[in-house]
PDB file of C-alpha atoms in Angstrom:
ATOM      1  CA  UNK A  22      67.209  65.638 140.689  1.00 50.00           C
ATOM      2  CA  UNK A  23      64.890  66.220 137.863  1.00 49.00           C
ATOM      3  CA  UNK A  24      61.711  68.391 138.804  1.00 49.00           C
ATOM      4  CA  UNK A  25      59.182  65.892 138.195  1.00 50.00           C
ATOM      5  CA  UNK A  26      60.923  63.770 141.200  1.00 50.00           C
ATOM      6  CA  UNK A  27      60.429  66.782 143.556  1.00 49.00           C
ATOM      7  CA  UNK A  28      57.079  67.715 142.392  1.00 52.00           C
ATOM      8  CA  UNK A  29      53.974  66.807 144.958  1.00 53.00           C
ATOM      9  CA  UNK A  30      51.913  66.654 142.023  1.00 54.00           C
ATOM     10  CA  UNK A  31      52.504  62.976 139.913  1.00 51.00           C
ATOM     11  CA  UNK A  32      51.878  62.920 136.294  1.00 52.00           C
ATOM     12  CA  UNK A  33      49.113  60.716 137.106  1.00 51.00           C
ATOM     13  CA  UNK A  34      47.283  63.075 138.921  1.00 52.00           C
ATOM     14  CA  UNK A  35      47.622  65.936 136.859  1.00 52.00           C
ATOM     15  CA  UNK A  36      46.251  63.713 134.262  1.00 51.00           C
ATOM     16  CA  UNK A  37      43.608  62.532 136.122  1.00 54.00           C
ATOM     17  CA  UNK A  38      42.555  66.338 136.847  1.00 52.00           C
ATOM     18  CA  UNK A  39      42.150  67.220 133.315  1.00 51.00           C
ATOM     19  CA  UNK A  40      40.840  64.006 132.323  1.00 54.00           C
ATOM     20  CA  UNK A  41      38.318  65.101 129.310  1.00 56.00           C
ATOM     21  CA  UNK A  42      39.230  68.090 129.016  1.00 62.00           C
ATOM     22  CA  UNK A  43      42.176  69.613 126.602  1.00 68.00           C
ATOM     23  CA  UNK A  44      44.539  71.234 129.153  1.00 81.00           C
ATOM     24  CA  UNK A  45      46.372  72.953 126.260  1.00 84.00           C
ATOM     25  CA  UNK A  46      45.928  75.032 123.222  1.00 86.00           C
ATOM     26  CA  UNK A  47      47.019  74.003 119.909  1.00 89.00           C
ATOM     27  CA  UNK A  48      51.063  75.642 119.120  1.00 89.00           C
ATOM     28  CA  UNK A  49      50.790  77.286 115.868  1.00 90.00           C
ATOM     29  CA  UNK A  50      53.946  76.541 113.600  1.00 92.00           C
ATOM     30  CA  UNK A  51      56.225  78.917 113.565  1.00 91.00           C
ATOM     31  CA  UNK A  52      58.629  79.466 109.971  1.00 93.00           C
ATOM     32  CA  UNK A  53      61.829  78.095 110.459  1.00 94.00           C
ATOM     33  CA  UNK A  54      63.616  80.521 108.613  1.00 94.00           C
ATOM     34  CA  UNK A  55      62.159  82.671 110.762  1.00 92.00           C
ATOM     35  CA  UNK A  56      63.270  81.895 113.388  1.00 94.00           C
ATOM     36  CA  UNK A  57      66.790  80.915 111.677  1.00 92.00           C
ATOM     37  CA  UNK A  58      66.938  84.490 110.941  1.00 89.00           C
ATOM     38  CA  UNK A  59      66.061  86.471 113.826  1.00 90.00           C
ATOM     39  CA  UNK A  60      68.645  84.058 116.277  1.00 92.00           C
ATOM     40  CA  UNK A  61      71.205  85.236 113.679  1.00 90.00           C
ATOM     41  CA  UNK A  62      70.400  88.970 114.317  1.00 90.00           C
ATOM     42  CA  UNK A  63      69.735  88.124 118.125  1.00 92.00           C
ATOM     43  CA  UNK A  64      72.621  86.553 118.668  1.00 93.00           C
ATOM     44  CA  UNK A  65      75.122  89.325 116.935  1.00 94.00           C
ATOM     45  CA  UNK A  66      73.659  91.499 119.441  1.00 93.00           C
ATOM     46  CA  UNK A  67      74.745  89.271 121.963  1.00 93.00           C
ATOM     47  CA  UNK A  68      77.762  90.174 122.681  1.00 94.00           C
ATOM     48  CA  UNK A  69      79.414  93.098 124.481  1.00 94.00           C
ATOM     49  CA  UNK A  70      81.782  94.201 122.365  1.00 95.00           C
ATOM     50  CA  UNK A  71      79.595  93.942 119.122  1.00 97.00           C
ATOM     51  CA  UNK A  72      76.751  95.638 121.352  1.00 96.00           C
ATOM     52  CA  UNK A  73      79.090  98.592 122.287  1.00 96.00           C
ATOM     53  CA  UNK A  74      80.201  98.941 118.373  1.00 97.00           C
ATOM     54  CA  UNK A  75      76.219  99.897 117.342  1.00 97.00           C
ATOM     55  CA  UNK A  76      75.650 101.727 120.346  1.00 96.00           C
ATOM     56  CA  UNK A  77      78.549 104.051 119.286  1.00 97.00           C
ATOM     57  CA  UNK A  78      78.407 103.440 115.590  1.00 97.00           C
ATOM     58  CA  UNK A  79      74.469 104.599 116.340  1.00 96.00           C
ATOM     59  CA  UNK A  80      75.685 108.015 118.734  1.00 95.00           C
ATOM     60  CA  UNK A  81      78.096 108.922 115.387  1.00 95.00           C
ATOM     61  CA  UNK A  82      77.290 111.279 113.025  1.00 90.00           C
ATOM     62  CA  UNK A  83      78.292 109.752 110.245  1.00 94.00           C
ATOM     63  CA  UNK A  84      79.873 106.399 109.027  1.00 96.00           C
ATOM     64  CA  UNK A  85      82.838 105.519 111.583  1.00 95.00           C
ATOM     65  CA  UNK A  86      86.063 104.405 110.410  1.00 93.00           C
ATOM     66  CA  UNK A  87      87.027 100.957 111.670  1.00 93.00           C
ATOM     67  CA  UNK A  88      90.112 103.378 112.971  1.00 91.00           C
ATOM     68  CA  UNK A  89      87.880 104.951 114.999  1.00 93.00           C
ATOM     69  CA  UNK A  90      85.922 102.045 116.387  1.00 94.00           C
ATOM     70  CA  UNK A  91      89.214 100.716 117.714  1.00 93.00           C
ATOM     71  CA  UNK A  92      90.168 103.333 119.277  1.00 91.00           C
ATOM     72  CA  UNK A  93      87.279 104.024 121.327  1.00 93.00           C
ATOM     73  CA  UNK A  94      86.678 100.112 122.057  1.00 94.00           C
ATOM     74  CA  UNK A  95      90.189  99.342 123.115  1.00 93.00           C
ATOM     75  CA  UNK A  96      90.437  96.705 121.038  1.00 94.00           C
ATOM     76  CA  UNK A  97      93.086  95.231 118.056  1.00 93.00           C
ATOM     77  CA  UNK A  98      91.891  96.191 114.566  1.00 90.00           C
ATOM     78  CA  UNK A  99      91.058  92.588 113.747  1.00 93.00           C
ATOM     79  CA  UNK A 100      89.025  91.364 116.772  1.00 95.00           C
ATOM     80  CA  UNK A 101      86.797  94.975 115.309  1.00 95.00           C
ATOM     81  CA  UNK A 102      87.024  94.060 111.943  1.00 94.00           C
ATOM     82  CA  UNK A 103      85.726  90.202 113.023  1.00 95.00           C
ATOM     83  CA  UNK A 104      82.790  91.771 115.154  1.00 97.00           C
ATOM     84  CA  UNK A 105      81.514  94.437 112.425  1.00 97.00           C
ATOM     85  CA  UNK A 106      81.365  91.348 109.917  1.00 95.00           C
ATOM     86  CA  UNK A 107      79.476  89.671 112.028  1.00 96.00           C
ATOM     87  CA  UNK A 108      76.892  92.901 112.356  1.00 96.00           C
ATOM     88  CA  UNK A 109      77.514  92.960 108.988  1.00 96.00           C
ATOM     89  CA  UNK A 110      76.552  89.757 108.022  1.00 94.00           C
ATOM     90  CA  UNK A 111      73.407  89.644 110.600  1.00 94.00           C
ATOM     91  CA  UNK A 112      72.220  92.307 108.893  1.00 94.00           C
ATOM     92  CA  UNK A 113      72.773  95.167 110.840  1.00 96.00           C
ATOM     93  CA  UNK A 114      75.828  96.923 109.532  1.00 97.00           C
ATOM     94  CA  UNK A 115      76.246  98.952 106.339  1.00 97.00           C
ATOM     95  CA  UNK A 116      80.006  99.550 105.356  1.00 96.00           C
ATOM     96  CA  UNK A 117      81.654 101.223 102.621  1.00 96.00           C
ATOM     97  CA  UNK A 118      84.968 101.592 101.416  1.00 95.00           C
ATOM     98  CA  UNK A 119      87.164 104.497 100.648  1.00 94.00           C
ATOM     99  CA  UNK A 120      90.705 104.096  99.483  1.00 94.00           C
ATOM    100  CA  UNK A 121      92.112 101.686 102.105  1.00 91.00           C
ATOM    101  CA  UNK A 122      89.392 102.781 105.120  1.00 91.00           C
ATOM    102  CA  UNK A 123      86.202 100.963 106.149  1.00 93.00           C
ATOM    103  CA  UNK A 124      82.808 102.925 107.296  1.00 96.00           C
ATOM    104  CA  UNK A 125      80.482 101.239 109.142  1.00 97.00           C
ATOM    105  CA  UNK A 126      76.677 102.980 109.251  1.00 97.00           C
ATOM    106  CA  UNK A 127      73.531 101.353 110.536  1.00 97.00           C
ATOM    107  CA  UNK A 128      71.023  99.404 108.989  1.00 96.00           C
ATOM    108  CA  UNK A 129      67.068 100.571 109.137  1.00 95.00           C
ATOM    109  CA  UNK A 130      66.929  97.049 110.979  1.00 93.00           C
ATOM    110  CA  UNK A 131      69.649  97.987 113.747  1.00 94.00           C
ATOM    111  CA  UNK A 132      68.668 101.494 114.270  1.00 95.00           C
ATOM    112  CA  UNK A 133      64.641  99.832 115.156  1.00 94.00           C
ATOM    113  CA  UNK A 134      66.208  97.165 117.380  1.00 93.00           C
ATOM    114  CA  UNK A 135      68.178 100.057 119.523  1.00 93.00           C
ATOM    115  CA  UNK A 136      65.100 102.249 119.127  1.00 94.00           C
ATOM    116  CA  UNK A 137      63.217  99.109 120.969  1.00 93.00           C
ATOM    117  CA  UNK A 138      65.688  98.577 123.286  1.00 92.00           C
ATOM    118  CA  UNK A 139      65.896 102.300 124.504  1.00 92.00           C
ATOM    119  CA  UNK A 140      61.990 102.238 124.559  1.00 93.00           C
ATOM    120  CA  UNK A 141      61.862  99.194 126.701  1.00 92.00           C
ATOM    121  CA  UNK A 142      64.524 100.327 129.064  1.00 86.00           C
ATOM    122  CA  UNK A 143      62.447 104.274 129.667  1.00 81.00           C
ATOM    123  CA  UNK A 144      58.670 101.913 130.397  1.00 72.00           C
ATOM    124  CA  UNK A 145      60.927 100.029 132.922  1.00 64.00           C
ATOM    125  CA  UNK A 146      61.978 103.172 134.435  1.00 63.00           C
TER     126      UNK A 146
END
């Protein structure tokens, strides 16, 4: 059942309430790319494992070896491999390669997003 069926309130009468009188604001446009954009970065975030990886990538020192990143994720070396090129590609990932090893760092853009997150979390608290 849809809500307007279960709603006391008809159409009608809402209308009739406002009649004259502009009951909403004018929605400024927002820039698809924009928007294209930050869903990418959003949604590479959105997922536990790929969450985990720049939590731990961000508590590292240094780069981290894909090696590494397995190990401590319990995962094969490809499903880490697939989830750091998707950080990678949203943006969030910097990698280098040394002989036949991968290093992963943060981006400026990842390590503001955790910053926000942690921030967010402690004015919860």
């Amino acid at each position: 059942m849809s809500r307007d069926e279960t709603d006391p309130i008809s159409r009608a009468e809402q209308s009739e309430g406002t009649a004259g009188t502009a009951c909403c604001a004018e929605v400024p446009e927002v820039e698809e790319d924009t928007v294209v954009a930050d869903v990418q970065l959003l949604s590479a975030l959105g997922n536990d494992t790929r969450y985990e990886l720049v939590r731990r990538i961000r508590a590292a020192e240094s780069d981290v070896c894909v090696c590494d990143l397995e190990a401590a994720v319990g995962l094969s070396q490809s499903a880490v491999s697939q989830a750091l090129s998707r950080l990678y590609s949203a943006g969030l990932v910097t990698r280098r390669k040394e002989g036949s090893w991968r290093y992963y760092g943060l981006t400026d853009d990842a390590e503001q997003l955790v910053e926000t997150l942690d921030a967010l979390r402690t004015d919860d608290e």
